[in-house]
């Protein structure tokens, strides 16, 4: 999809600029995430990957209804597991890499790589 190639380049630039500008970091990162999530959601058929409360509710509802093999269960568990794994990896990376590492630039490249795979 050519749209994703353009978004990927924009995300890298926006996240790299956010690493350098302290006063506008939140606005730039919000804009960058705003570019990433709708693109990923669209390529996954409308699955929202960043709303954890909805996926947690979905898992609880399906467990309560004893529908452990439901397709929605698999999707929600995968998303929740990915977020938890990413958080653990991110925390450990912060300790190893220190404060001066350009985290958002790296994150921008990772998001761009994902967008190019869609």
Short mmCIF file of C-alpha atoms in Angstrom, two decimals, residues 7 11 15 31-41 111-112 115 118:
data_model
loop_
_atom_site.label_atom_id
_atom_site.label_comp_id
_atom_site.label_asym_id
_atom_site.label_seq_id
_atom_site.Cartn_x
_atom_site.Cartn_y
_atom_site.Cartn_z
CA UNK A 7 3.12 7.28 6.64
CA UNK A 11 6.57 8.64 11.44
CA UNK A 15 9.65 10.74 16.13
CA UNK A 31 0.57 13.25 16.02
CA UNK A 32 2.94 10.39 15.15
CA UNK A 33 0.88 7.83 17.04
CA UNK A 34 -2.21 9.25 15.37
CA UNK A 35 -0.67 8.33 12.02
CA UNK A 36 0.33 4.81 13.08
CA UNK A 37 -2.78 3.43 14.79
CA UNK A 38 -5.41 4.07 12.09
CA UNK A 39 -3.09 2.58 9.47
CA UNK A 40 -2.49 -0.58 11.49
CA UNK A 41 -6.16 -0.82 12.40
CA UNK A 111 6.85 1.71 13.53
CA UNK A 112 7.99 2.48 9.99
CA UNK A 115 3.99 -0.06 8.34
CA UNK A 118 1.47 -4.11 5.96
#
